Coordinates of C-alpha atoms and ligand atoms in Angstrom, one line a residue:
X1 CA 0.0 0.0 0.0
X2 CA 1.3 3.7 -1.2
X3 CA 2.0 5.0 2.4
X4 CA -0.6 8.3 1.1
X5 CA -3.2 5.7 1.3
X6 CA -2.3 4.1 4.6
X7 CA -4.9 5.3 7.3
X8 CA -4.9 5.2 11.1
X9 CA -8.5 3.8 11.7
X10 CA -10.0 3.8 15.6
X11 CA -12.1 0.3 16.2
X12 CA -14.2 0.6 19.2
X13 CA -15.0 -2.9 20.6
X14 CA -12.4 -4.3 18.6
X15 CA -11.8 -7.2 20.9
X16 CA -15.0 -8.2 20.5
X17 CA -16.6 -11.0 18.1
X18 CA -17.1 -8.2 15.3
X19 CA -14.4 -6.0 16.0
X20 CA -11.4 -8.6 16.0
X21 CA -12.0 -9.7 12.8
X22 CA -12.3 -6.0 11.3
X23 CA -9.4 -5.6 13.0
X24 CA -7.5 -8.8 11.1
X25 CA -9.3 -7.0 8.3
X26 CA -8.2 -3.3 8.3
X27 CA -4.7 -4.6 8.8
X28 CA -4.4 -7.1 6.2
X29 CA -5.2 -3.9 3.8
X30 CA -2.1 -2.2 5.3
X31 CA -3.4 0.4 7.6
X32 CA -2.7 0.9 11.3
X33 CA -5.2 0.0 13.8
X34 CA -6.5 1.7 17.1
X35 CA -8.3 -1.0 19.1
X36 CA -9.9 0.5 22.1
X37 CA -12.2 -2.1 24.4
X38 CA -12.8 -2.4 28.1
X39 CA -13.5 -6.3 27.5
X40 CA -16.9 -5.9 29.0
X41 CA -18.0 -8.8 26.3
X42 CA -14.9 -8.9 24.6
X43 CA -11.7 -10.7 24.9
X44 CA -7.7 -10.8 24.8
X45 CA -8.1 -14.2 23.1
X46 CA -9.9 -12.5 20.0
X47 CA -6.9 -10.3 19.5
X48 CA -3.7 -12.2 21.2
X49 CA -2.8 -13.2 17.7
X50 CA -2.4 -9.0 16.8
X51 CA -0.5 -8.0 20.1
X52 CA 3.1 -7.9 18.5
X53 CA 1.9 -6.6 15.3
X54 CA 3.7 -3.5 14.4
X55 CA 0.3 -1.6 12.8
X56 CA -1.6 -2.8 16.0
X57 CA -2.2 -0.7 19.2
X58 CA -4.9 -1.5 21.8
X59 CA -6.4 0.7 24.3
X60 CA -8.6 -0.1 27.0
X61 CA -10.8 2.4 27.2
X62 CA -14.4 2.7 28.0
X63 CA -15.9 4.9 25.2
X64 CA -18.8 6.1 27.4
X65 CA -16.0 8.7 28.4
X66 CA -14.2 11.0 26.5
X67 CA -11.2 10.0 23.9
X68 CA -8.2 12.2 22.8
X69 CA -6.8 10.5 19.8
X70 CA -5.2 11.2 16.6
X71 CA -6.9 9.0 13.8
X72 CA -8.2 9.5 9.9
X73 CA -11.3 7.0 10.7
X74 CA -13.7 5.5 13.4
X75 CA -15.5 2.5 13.4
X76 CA -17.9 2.9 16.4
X77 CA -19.0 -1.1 17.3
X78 CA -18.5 -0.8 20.7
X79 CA -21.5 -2.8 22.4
X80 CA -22.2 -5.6 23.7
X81 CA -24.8 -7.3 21.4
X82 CA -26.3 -10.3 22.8
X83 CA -29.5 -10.1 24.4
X84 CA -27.9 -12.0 27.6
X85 CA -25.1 -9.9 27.2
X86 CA -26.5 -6.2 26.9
X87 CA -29.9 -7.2 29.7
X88 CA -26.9 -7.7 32.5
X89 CA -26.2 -4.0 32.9
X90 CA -29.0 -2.2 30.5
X91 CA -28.2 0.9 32.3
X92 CA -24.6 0.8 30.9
X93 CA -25.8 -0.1 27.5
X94 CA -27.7 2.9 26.6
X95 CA -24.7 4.7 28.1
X96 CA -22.5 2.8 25.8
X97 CA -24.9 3.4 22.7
X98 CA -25.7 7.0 23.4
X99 CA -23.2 8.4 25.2
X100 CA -20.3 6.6 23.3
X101 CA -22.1 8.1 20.3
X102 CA -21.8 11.3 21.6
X103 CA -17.9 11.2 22.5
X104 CA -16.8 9.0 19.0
X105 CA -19.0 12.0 17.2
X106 CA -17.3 14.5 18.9
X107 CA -14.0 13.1 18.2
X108 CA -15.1 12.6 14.5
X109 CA -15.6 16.4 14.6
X110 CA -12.6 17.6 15.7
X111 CA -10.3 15.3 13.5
X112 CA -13.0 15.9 10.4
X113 CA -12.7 12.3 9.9
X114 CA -15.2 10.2 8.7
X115 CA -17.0 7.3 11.2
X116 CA -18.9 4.4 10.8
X117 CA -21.8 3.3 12.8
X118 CA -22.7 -0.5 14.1
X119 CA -26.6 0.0 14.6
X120 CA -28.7 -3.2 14.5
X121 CA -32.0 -5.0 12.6
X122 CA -32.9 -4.1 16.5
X123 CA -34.2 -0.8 15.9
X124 CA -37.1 -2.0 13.7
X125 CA -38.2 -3.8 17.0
X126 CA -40.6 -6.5 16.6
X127 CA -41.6 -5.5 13.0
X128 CA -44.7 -5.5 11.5
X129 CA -43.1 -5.7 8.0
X130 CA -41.3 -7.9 6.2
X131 CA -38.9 -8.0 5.0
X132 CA -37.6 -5.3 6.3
X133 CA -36.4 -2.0 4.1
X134 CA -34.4 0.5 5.6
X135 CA -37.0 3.0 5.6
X136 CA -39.4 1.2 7.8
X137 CA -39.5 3.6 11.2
X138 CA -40.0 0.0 13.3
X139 CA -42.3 -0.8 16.1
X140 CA -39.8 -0.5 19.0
X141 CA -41.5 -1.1 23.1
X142 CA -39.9 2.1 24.5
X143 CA -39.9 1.0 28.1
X144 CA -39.0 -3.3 28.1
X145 CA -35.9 -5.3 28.7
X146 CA -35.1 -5.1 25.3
X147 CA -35.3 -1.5 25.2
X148 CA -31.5 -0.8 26.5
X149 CA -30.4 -1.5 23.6
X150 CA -32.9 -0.9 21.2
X151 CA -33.8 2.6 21.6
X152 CA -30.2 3.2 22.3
X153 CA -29.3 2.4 19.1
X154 CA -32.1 4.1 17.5
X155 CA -31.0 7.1 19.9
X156 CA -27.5 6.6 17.9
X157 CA -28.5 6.6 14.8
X158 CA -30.3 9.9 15.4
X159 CA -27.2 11.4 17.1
X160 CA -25.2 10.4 13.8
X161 CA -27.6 11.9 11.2
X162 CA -27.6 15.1 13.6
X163 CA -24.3 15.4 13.5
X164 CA -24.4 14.9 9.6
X165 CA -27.4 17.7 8.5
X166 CA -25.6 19.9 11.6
X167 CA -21.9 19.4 11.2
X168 CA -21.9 17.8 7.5
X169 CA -20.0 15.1 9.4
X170 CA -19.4 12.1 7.0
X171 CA -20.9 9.2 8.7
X172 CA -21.9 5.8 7.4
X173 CA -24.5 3.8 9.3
X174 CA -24.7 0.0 8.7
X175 CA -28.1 -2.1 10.1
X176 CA -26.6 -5.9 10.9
X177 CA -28.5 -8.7 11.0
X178 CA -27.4 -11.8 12.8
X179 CA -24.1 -12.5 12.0
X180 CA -21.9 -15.7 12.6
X181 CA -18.7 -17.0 12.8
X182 CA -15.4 -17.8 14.5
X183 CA -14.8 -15.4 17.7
X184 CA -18.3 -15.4 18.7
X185 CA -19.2 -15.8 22.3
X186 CA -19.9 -19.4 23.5
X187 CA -22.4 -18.6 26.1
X188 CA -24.4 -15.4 24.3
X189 CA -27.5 -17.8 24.2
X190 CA -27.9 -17.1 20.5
X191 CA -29.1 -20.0 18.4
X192 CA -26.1 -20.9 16.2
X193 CA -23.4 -21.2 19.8
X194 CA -26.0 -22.7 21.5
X195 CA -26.8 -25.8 19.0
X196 CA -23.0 -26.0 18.4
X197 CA -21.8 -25.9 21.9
X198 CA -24.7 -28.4 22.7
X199 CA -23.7 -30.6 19.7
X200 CA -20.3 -30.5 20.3
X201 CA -20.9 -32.1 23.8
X202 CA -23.4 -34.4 22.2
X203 CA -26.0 -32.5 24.5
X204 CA -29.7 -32.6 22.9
X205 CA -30.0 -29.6 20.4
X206 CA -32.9 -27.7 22.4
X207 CA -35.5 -26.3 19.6
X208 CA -38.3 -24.0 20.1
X209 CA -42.1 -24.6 19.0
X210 CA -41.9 -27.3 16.2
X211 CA -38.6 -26.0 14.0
X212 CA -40.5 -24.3 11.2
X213 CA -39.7 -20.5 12.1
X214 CA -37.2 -19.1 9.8
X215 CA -33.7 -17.0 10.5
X216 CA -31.2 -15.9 8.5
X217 CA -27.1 -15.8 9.4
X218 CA -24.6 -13.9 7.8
X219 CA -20.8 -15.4 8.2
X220 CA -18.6 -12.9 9.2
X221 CA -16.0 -12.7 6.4
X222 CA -19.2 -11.1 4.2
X223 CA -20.3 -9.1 7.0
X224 CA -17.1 -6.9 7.4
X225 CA -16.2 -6.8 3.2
X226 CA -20.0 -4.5 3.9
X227 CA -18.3 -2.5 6.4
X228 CA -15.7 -2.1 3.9
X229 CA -17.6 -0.6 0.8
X230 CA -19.9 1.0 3.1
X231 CA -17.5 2.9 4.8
X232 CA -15.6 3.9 1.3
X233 CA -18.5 4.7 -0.8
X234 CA -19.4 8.2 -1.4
X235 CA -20.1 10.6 0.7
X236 CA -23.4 10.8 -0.2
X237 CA -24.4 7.6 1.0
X238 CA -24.6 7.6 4.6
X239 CA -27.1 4.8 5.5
X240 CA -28.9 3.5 6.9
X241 CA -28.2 0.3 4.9
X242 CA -29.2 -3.2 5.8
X243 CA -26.3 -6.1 6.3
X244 CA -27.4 -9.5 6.3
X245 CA -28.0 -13.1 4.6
X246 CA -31.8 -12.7 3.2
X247 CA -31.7 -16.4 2.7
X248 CA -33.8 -18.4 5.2
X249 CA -33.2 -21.4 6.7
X250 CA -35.5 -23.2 9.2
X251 CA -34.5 -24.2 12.9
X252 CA -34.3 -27.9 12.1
X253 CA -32.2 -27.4 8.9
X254 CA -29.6 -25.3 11.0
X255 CA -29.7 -28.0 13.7
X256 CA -29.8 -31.0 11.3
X257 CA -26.5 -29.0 9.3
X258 CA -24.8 -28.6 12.6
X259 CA -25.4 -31.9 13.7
X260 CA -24.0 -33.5 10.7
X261 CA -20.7 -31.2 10.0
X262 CA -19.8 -31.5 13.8
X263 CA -20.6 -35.1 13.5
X264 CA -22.3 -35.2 16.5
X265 CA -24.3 -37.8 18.2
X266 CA -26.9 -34.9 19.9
X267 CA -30.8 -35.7 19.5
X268 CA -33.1 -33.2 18.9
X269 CA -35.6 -31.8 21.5
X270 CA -38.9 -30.2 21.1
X271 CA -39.7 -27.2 24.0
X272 CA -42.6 -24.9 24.0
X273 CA -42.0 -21.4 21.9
X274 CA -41.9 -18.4 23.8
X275 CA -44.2 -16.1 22.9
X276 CA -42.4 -13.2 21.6
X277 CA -40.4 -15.4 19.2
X278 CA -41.1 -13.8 15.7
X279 CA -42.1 -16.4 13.3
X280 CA -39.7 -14.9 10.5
X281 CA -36.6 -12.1 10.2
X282 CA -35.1 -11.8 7.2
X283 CA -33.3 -8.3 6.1
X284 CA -34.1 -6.8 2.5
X285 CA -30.5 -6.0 1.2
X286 CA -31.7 -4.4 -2.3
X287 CA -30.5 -1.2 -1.1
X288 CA -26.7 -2.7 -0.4
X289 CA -26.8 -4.3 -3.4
X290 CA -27.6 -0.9 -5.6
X291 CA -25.3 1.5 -3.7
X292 CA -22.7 -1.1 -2.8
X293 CA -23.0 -4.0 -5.1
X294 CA -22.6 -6.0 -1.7
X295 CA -24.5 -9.5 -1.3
X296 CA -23.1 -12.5 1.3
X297 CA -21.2 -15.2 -0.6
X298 CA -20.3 -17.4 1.8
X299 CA -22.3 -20.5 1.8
X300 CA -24.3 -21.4 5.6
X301 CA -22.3 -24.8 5.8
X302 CA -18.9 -23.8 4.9
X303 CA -19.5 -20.8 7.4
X304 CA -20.7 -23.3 10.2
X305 CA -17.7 -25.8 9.2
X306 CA -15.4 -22.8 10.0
X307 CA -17.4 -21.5 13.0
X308 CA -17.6 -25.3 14.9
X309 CA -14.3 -25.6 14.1
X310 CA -13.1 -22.7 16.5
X311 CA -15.9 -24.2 19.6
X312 CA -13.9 -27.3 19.2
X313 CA -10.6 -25.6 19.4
X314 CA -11.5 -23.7 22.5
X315 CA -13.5 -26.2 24.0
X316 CA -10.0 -28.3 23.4
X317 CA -8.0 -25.7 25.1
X318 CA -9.6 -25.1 28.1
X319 CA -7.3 -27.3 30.8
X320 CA -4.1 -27.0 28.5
X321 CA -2.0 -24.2 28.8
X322 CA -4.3 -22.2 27.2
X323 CA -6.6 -22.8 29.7
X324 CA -6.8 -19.2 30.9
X325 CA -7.7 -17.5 28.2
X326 CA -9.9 -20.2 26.4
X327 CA -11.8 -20.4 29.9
X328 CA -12.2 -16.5 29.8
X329 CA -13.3 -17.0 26.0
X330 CA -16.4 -19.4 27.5
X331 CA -17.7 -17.0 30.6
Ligands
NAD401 N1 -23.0 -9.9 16.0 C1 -24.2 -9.5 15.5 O1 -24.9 -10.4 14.9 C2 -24.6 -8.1 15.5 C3 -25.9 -7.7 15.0 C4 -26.3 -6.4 15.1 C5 -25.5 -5.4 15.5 N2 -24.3 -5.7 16.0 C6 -23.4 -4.6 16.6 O2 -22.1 -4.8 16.2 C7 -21.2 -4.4 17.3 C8 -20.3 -5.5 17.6 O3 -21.0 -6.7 18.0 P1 -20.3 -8.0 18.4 O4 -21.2 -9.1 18.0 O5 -18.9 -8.0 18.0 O6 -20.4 -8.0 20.0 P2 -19.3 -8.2 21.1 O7 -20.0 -8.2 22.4 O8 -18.5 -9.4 20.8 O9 -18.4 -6.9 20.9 C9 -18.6 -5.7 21.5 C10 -17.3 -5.1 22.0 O10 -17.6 -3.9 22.6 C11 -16.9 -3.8 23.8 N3 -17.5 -2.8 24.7 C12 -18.8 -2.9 25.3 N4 -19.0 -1.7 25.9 C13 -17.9 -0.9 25.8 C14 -17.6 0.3 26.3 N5 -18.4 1.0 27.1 N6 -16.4 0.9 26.0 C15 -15.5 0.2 25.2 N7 -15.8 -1.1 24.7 C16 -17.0 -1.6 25.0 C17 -16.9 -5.2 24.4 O11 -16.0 -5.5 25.4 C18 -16.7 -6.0 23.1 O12 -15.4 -6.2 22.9 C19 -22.2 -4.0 18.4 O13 -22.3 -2.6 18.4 C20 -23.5 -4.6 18.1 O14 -24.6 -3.9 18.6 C21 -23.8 -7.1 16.0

């Protein structure tokens, strides 16, 4: 890389699941990377591999306080994501969406640098439409469990476009939909860890209602080449743009996939659906694909190959010498 493109580039949360791997990303292009965490969900494990790189620097920092940094971009993701994850502390999550909007904004101001948002499928709440477009306003609860992180979020994207029609900031807001892959917390109760942690510990795969209901799961790898064009395309386009696999797959095909590539001897159980459990969530990625030309490649097995394969890895380091760490990985 010509050393007038390389770029000093800010990752908040980059020791999480997201954030590692756009850190592996960013520096793989050739620029330097500013990792700044306070390993509230993430982890030194996701990034041990980056310590003694000479384009790598790590912070730990919590962003709901101010930063004083010299950098060219930001990628705001700090957060944690999962529902168990962000309910712990909701208090500290809305501080984290809102009020680490408000300092990574302000430093975007002052440095004139452009920043990118991690915002969620979240903010359309439990939708009423579907597929989803980007310019459905959602049906968010304003006062429920959920509602930490939701209407922070939404509270962040508001705070970004502010800060674009106020300050003609240049910011770039990306909606994810559940994404998947290696580096993704063990214990975060989502559907794809929990079937291959049970699986791999030929535990029962535990499915809800009869297995019809549809998801869709974006691997990583195409996940973070969106983050990529988004966050280079022109300045005009500042989002929000959806991120995610629109193709569906039913509850017993991802258990039956996971079952057979971790060549597992795990049943399948039946339990009672919970009644909030929407019946379908699929993202509508027409607009990604027009301003982007950005669509997931990576097929669902050959993401779930790579994904068991790093459960087995840790589950196979925890009480070597790499206990510490892989232990800390599964809290
Ligand atoms: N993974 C998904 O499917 C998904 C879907 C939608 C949105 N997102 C968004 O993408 C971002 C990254 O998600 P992830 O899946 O990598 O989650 P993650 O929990 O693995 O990563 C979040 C990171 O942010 C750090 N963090 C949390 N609070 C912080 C604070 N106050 N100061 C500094 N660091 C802090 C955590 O320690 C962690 O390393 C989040 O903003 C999340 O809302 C993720």
């Amino acid at each position: 890389m010509k050393e007038l493109d390389r770029k000093r580039i800010l990752v908040t949360g980059g020791a999480g699941f997201l954030g590692s791997h756009l850190c592996d990303y960013l520096l793989a292009q050739g620029h330097d990377v500013l990792c700044v965490d306070n390993f509230y969900t993430g982890t030194k494990r996701n990034i041990a591999h980056l310590l003694g790189h000479p384009r790598f620097e790590l912070l730990r920092h919590d962003v709901t306080f101010p930063l004083y940094v010299e950098v060219d971009e930001i990628y705001n993701l700090a957060c944690p994501a999962s529902p168990v994850h962000y309910q712990n502390d909701p208090v500290q999550t809305t501080k984290t969406s809102v009020h680490g909007a408000i300092n990574m904004l302000g430093l975007a101001k002052r440095l004139k640098a452009r920043i990118f948002q991690a915002s969620t499928s979240e903010v359309y709440g439990d939708p009423q439409v579907h597929p989803q477009t980007e310019n459905y306003w959602g049906h968010v609860n304003p006062i429920g469990v959920r509602s930490c992180y939701d209407e922070g979020k939404r509270c962040a994207e508001t705070l970004f476009m502010d800060y674009r029609r106020q300050h003609n900031l240049r910011v770039k807001i990306a909606r994810i939909f559940n994404t998947y892959g290696p580096r993704m917390h063990p214990n975060d109760g989502r559907v794809v860890s929990n079937f291959i942690m049970q699986a791999l510990s030929n535990q029962p795969l535990t499915i809800y209602g009869d297995g019809s209901q549809t998801r869709s799961f974006c691997y990583v790898d195409d996940l973070i080449q969106g983050f990529d064009l988004l966050m280079n395309s022109q300045d005009s386009v500042a989002g929000p743009v959806n991120l995610g696999n629109p193709v569906e797959h039913t509850m017993l095909e991802l258990a039956d996939k996971i079952i057979t590539l971790s060549k597992s001897r795990s049943t399948i159980v039946f339990k009672p659906l919970p009644s909030d459990d929407p019946a379908r969530r699929r993202p509508d990625i027409a607009l990604a694909r027009t301003v982007l030309g950005w669509e997931p490649k990576v097929k669902l097995a050959d993401g779930l190959e790579r994904t068991i394969e790093y459960f087995r890895q840790i589950q196979s380091d925890v009480g070597t010498n790499q206990g510490a760490s892989a232990r800390a990985a599964l809290i």
